[in-house]
Coordinates of C-alpha atoms and ligand atoms in Angstrom, one line a residue:
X1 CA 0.0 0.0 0.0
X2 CA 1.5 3.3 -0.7
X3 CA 1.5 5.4 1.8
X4 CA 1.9 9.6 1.1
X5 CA 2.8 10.1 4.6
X6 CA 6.7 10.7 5.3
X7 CA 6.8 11.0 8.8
X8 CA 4.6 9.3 11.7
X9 CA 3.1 11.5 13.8
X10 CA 2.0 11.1 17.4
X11 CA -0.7 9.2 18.5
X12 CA -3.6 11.4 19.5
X13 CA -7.1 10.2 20.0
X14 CA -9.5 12.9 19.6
X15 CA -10.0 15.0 23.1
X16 CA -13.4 13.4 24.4
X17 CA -15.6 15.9 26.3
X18 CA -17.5 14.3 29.7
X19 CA -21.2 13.6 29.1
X20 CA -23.2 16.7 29.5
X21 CA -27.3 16.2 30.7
X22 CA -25.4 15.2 34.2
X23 CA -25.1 18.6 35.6
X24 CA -26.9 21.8 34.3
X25 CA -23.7 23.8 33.5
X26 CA -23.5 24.3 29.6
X27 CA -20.7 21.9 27.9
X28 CA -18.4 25.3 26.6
X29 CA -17.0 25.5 23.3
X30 CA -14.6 28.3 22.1
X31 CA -14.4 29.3 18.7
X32 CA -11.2 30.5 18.2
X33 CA -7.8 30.6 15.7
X34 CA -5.3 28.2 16.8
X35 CA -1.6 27.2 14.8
X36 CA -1.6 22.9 14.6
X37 CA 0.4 20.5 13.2
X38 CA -1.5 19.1 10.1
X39 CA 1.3 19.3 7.2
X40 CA 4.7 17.5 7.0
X41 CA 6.9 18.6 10.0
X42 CA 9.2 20.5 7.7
X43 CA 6.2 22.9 6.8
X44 CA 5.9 23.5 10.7
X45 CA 2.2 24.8 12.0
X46 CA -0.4 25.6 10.0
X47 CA -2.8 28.8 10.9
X48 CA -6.5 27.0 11.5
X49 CA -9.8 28.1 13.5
X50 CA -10.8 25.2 16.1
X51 CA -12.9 24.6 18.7
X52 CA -11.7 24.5 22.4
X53 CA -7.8 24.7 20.8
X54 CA -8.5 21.5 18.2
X55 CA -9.1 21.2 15.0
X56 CA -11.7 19.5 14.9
X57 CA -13.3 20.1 17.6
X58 CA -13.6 18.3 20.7
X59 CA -16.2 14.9 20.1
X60 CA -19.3 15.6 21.9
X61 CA -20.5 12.8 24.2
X62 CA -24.2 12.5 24.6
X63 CA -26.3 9.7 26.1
X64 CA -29.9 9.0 23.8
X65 CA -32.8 10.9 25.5
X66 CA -30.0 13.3 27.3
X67 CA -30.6 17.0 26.9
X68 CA -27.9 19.0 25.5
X69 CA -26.7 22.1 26.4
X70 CA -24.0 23.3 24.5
X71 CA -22.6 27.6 24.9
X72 CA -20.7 28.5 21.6
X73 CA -18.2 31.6 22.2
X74 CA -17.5 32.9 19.1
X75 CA -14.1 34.2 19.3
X76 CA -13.1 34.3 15.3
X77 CA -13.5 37.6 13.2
X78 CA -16.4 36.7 11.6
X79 CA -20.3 36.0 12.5
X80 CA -20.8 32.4 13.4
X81 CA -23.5 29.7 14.1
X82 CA -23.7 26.5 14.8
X83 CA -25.6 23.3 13.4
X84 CA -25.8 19.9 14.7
X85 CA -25.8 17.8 11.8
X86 CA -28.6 15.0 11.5
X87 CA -30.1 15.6 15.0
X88 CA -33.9 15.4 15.0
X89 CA -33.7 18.7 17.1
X90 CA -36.0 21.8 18.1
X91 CA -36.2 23.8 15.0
X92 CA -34.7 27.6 17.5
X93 CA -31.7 25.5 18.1
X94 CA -30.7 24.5 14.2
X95 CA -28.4 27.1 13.8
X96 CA -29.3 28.5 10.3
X97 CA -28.8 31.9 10.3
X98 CA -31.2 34.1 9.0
X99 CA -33.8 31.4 9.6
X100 CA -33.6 30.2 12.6
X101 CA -31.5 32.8 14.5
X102 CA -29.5 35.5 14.0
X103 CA -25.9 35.2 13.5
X104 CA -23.1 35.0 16.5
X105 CA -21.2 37.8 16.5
X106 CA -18.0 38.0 17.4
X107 CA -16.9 38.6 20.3
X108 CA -20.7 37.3 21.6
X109 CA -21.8 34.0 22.6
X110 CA -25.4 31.8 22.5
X111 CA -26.4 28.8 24.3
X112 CA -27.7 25.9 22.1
X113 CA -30.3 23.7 24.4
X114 CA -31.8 20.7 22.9
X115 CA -33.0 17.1 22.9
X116 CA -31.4 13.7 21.5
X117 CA -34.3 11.7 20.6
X118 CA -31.7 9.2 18.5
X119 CA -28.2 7.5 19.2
X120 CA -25.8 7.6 16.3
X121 CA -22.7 9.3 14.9
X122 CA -23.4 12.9 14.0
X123 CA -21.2 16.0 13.9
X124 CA -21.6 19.7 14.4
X125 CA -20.0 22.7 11.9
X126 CA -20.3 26.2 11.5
X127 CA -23.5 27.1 9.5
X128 CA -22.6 30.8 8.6
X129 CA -19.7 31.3 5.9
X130 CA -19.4 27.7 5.9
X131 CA -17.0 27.3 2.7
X132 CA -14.3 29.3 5.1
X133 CA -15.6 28.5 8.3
X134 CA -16.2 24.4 7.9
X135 CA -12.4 24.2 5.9
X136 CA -10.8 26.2 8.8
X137 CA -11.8 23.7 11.4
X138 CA -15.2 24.7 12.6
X139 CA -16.1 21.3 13.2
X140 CA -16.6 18.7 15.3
X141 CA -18.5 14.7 15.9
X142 CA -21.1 14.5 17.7
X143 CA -22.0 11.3 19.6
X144 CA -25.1 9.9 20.8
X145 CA -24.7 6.6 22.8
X146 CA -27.2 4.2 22.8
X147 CA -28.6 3.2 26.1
X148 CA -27.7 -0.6 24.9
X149 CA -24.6 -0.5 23.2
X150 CA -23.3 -3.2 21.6
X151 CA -20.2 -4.9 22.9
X152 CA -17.1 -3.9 21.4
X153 CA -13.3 -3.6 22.2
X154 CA -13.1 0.1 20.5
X155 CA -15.2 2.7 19.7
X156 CA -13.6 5.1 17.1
X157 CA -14.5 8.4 15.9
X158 CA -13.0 8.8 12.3
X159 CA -13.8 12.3 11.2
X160 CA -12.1 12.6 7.0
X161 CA -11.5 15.9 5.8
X162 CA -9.3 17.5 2.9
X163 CA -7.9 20.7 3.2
X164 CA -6.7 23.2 0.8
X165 CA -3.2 24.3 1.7
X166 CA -0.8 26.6 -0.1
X167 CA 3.0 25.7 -1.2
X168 CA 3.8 27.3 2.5
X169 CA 1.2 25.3 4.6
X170 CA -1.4 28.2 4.9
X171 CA -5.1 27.6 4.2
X172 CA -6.2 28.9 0.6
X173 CA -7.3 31.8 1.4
X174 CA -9.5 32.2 -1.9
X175 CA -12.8 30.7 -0.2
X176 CA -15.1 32.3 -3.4
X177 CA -13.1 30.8 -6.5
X178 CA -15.7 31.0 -9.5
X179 CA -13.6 27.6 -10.7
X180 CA -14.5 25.8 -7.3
X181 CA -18.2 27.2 -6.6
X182 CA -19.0 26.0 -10.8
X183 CA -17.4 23.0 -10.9
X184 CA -17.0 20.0 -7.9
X185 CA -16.6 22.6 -5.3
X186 CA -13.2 23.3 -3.3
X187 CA -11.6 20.3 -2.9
X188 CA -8.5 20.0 -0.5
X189 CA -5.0 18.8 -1.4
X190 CA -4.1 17.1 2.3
X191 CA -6.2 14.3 3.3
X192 CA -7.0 14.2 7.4
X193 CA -7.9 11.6 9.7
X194 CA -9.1 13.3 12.7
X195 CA -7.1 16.7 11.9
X196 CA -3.6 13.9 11.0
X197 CA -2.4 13.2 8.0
X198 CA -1.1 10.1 9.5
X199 CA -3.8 8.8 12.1
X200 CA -2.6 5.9 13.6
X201 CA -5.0 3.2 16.0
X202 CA -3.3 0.3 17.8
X203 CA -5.8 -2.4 17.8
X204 CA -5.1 -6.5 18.5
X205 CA -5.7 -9.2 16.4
X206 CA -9.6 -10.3 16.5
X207 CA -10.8 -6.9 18.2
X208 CA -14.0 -5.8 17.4
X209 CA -14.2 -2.2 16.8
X210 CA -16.7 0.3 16.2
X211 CA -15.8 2.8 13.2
X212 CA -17.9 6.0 12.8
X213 CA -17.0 8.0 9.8
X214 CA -18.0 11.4 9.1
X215 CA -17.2 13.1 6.2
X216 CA -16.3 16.7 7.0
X217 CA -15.0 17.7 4.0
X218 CA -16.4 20.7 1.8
X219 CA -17.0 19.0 -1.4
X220 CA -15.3 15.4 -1.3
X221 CA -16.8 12.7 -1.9
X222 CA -14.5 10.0 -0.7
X223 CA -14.1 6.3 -1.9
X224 CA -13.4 4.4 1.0
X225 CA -12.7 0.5 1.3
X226 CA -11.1 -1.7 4.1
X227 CA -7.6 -3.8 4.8
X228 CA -7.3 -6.2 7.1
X229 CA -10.3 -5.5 8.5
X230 CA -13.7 -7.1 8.2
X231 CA -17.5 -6.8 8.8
X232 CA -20.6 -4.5 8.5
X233 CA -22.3 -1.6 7.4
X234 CA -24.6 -0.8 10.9
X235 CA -25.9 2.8 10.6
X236 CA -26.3 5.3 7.6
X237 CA -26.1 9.3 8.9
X238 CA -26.8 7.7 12.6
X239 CA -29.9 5.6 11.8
X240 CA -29.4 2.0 12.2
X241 CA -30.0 -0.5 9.3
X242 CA -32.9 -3.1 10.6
X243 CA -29.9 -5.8 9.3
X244 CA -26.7 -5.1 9.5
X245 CA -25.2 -5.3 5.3
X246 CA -21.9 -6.6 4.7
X247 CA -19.5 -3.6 3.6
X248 CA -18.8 -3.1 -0.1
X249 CA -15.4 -3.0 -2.0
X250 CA -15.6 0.2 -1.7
X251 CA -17.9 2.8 0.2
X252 CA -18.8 6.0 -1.1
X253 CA -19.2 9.0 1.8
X254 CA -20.6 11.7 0.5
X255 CA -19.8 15.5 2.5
X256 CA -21.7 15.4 5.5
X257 CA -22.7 11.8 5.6
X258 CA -21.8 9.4 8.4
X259 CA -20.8 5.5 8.1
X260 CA -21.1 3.4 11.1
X261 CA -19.0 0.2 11.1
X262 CA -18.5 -2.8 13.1
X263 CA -15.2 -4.8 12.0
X264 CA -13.3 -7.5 13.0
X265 CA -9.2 -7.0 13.3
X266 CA -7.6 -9.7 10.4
X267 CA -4.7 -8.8 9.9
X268 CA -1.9 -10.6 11.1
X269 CA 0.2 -9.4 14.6
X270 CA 2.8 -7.0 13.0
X271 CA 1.0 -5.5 9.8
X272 CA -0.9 -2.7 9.6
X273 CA -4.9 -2.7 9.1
X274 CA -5.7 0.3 7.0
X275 CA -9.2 2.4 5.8
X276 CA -8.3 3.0 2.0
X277 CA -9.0 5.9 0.2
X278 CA -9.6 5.4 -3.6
X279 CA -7.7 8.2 -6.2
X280 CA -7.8 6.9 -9.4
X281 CA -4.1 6.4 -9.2
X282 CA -5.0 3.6 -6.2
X283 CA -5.5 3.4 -2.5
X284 CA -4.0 5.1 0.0
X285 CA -4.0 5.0 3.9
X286 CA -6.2 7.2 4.9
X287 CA -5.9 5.7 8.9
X288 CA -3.8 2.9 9.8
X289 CA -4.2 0.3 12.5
X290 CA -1.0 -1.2 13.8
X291 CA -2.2 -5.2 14.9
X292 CA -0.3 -6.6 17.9
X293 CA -0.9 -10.1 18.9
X294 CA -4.8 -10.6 20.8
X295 CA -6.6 -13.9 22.0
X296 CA -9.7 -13.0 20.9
X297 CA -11.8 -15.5 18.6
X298 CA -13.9 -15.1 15.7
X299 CA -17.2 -13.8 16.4
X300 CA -20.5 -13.9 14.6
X301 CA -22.4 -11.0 12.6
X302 CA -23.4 -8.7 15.6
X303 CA -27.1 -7.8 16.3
X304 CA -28.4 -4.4 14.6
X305 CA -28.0 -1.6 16.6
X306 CA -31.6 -0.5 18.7
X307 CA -34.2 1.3 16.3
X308 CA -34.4 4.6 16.8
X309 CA -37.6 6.4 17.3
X310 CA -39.9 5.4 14.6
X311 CA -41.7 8.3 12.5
X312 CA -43.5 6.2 10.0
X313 CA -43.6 6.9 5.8
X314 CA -46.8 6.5 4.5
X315 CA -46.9 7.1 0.6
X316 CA -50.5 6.4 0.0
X317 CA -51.4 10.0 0.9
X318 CA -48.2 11.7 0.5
X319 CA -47.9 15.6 -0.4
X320 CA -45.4 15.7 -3.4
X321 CA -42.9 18.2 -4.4
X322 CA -40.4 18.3 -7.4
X323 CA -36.9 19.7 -6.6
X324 CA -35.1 20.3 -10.2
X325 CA -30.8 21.3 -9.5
X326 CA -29.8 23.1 -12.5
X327 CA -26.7 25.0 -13.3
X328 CA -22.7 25.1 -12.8
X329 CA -20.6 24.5 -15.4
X330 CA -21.4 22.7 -18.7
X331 CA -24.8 22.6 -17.3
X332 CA -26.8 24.6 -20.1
X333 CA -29.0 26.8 -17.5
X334 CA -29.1 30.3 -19.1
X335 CA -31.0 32.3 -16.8
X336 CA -32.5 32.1 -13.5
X337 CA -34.3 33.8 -10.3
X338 CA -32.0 36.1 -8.0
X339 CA -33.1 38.0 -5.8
X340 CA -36.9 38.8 -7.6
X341 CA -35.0 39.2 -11.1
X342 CA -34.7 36.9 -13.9
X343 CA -30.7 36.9 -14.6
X344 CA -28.6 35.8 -17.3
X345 CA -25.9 33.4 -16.4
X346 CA -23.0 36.1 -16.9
X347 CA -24.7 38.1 -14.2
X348 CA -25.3 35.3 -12.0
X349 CA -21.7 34.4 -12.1
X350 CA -20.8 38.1 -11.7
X351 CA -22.2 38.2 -8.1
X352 CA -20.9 34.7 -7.5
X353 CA -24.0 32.6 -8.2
X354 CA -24.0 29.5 -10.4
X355 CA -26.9 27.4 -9.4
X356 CA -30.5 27.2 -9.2
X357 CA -33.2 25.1 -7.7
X358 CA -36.7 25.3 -9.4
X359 CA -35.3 28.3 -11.2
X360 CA -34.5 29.9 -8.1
X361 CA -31.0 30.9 -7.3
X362 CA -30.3 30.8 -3.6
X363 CA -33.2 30.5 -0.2
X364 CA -36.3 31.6 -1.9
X365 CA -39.0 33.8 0.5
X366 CA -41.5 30.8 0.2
X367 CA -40.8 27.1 1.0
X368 CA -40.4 24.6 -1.5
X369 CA -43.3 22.4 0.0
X370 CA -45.2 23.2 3.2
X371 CA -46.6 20.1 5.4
X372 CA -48.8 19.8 8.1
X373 CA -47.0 17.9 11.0
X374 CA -47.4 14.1 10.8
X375 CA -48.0 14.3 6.7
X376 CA -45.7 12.1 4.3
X377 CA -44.0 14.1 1.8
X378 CA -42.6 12.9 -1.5
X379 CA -39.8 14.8 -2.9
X380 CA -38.5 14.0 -6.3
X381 CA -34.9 15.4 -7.0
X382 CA -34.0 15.8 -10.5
X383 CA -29.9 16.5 -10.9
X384 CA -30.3 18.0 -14.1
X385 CA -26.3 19.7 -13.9
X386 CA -23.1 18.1 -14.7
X387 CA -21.8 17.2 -11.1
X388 CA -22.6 15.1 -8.1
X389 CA -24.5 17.1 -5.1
X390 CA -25.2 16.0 -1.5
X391 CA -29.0 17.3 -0.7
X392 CA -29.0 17.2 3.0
X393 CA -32.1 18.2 4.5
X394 CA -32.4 19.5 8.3
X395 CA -34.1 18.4 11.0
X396 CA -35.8 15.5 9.4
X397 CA -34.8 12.0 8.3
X398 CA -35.7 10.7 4.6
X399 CA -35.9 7.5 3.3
X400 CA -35.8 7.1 -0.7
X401 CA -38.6 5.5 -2.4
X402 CA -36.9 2.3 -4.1
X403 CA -38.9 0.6 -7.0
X404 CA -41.9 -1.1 -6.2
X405 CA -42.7 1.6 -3.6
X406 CA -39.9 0.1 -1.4
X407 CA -38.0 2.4 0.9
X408 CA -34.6 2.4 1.7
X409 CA -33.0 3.3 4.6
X410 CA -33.3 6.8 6.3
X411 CA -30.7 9.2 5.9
X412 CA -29.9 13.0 6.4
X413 CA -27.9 13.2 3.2
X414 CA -28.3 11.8 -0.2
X415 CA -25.4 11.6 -2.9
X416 CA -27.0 12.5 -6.4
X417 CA -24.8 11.4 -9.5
X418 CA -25.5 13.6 -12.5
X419 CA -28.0 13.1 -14.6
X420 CA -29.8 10.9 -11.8
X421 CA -33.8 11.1 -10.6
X422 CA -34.9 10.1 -7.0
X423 CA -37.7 10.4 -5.2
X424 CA -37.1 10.4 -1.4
X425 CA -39.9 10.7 1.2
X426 CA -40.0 12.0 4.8
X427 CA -42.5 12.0 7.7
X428 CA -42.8 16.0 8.5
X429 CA -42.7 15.5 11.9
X430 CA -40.9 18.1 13.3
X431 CA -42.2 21.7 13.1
X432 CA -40.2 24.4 11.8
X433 CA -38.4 26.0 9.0
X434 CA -35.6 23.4 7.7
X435 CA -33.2 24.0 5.0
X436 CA -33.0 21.8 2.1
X437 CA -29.3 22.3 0.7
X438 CA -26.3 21.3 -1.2
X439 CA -23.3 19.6 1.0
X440 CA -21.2 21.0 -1.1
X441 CA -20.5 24.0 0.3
X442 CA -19.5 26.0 -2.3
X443 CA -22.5 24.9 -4.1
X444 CA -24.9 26.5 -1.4
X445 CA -22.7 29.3 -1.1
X446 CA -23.4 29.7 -4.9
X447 CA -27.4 29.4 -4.9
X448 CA -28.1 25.6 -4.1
X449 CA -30.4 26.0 -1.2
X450 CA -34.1 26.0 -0.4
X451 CA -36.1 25.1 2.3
X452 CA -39.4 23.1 3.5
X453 CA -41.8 24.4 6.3
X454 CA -43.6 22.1 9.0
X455 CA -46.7 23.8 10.6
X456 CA -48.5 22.5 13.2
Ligands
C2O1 CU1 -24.4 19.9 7.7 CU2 -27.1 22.7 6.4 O1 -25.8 21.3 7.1
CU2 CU1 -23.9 20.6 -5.1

């Protein structure tokens, strides 16, 4: 396996935060610039924005049915906000500015304050300037423990990002490249594990660990596969499967999606285990697992993780909406709707707009479908453009409508190639203004956003 790395670097875990929902104090996170270690060692530190001194940010540690409380300082130059990715949470404590709440400014601070009615693997990240903030290091996992965990020897946290740096180590600080915001969206040049370029996990032979991964990144879409290492897909964006699925060659994790895994250690005492990242030139480690010698025997498929709370799809008498993605480049969309105005594409890209929804560049005044709580909606996604986008809806779980009117599993997050059609479908259970967006940030940031409305 080729490896890109020259150096090792230290072992370092990611800092784990105690369990909040024990004691009333808020669980404090500092937004703030911080120099770290994420290139070569020759390169020496690179300039970042983390959370509480890390980039990313501390893992959150929640129990299911806990209550969160979480104060956000913001001490960068910029507004801020923060959302907590793939929870089913009140719609105040989101963290969309400008929809639900006004930005953080700097200097000031808010308290986020909210329910976990689901265990899984999901993360936090700056909603407001996301393409700068999100690539800085305004991010973090967020963990949910079921209150019946199943049994393993480690759980990890596997957070993959790319990062844009310069020939000097310095984030690129062109966050608003017309080339980036057209085309894939900015993709980095320094792959990370956990904020390393070289993560490293000791395991033993025959251990049975737990691997969450979250894709941070801003636009990558990473091809993932496994060495040494052996077993089952368990969770999709935090939901469990109802049957744990045996794990593909290889994986694809789209930005902002979340894999849970349970493996078994094969490799043999001495070798590395690895997680693989697919480039079209071959695989490469993107986290290695040094196997000493264990006692541990083989061990069956292990049960599915506990069902989450159930919102039931019901298709019969669903409220349908059609979302059609046009745009970027080699796309063919000539004109849209910005800002009340029909504009030609070489005004669009003028003000640094490339994409439309339904004609409509950027968070129209009027929701793309609004639902009374408890209704099924049925929303057909049409990638009419040249490029893969992440749609990632908030606040709600969807679950896409398979031929023969089967569903698939739920997810937060769906990966639409180009040229593709699906129709996913959600219970509208939670009340509120959500957002219904590109994960590729430079894509929102560049008009790929709407949003759907729950009423009671
Ligand atoms: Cu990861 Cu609008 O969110
Ligand atoms: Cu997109």
């Amino acid at each position: 396996m080729p490896s890109r790395r020259s150096f090792l670097a230290s072992i370092a875990a990611l800092p784990l935060l105690p369990r909040s929902g024990w004691t009333a104090a808020p669980v404090q996170l500092a937004l703030a610039p911080l120099q770290q270690q994420i290139a070569p060692a020759q390169y020496g530190k690179t300039d970042l924005w983390g959370v509480n001194s890390s980039m990313p940010g501390p893992a959150l540690q929640a129990r299911q049915g806990d209550r969160l409380k979480v104060q956000v300082n913001n001490g960068l130059p910029q507004e801020t906000s923060m959302h907590w990715h793939g929870i089913r949470i009140e719609n105040a404590m989101d963290g969309v500015p400008g929809l639900t709440q006004d930005p953080i400014a700097p200097g000031a601070e808010f308290t986020y304050d909210f329910a976990l009615p689901d265990a899984g693997t999901y993360w936090y990240h700056s909603h407001a300037q996301s393409v700068e903030q999100v690539e800085r290091g305004i991010q973090g996992p967020l963990i949910v423990a079921e209150q019946d965990a199943p049994d393993v020897d480690q759980d990890l946290v596997l957070m993959l990002d790319d990062i844009r740096l310069t020939q000097d180590a310095a984030v690129d600080p062109v966050f608003d490249h017309p080339h980036d915001m057209s085309h894939a969206g900015r993709m980095g040049n320094v792959m990370l594990t956990n904020g390393q370029i070289e993560a490293r996990y000791p395991v033993q032979q025959g251990d049975r660990l737990r691997l969450r991964l979250i894709n941070s990144a801003n636009a990558r879409i990473f091809a993932l596969g496994l060495q040494g290492l052996t077993g089952w897909i368990m969770a999709y964006d935090g939901m469990p499967l109802t049957a744990p699925e045996e794990i593909p060659d290889q994986l694809l994790l789209a930005p902002a999606q979340r894999i849970d895994l349970i493996v078994d250690v094969t490799a043999d005492a001495g070798e590395d285990a690895f997680l693989v990242q697919f480039e079209r030139d071959g695989g490469y480690a993107q986290a290695s697992f040094p196997v000493s010698a264990g006692t541990k025997s083989t061990r069956n498929m292990p049960a599915p993780l506990p069902p989450n709370p159930d919102h039931a799809i019901t298709l019969g008498n669903a409220r349908s909406a059609t979302l059609r993605m046009e745009g970027g480049a080699m796309g063919g969309m000539r004109a849209a709707e910005w800002q009340g105005e029909t504009q030609g594409m070489r005004s669009l890209a003028q003000a640094g707009q490339f994409w439309a929804l339904n004609g409509v560049v950027g968070r129209p005044d009027a929701p793309l479908v609004r639902a009374s709580i408890g209704e099924t909606v049925k929303l057909t996604m049409i990638n009419d453009t040249a490029f893969p986008h992440a749609m990632h809806l908030h606040g709600m779980h969807f679950a896409e409508v398979l031929p023969g009117g089967r569903l698939g599993p739920l997810r937060d997050t769906l990966l639409m190639m180009r040229g593709e059609t699906r129709t996913v479908a959600f219970n509208a259970h939670n009340p509120g203004k959500w957002l219904l967006h590109c994960h590729m940030l430079s894509h929102h940031a560049a008009g790929m956003g709407t949003w759907v409305e729950v009423t009671a």
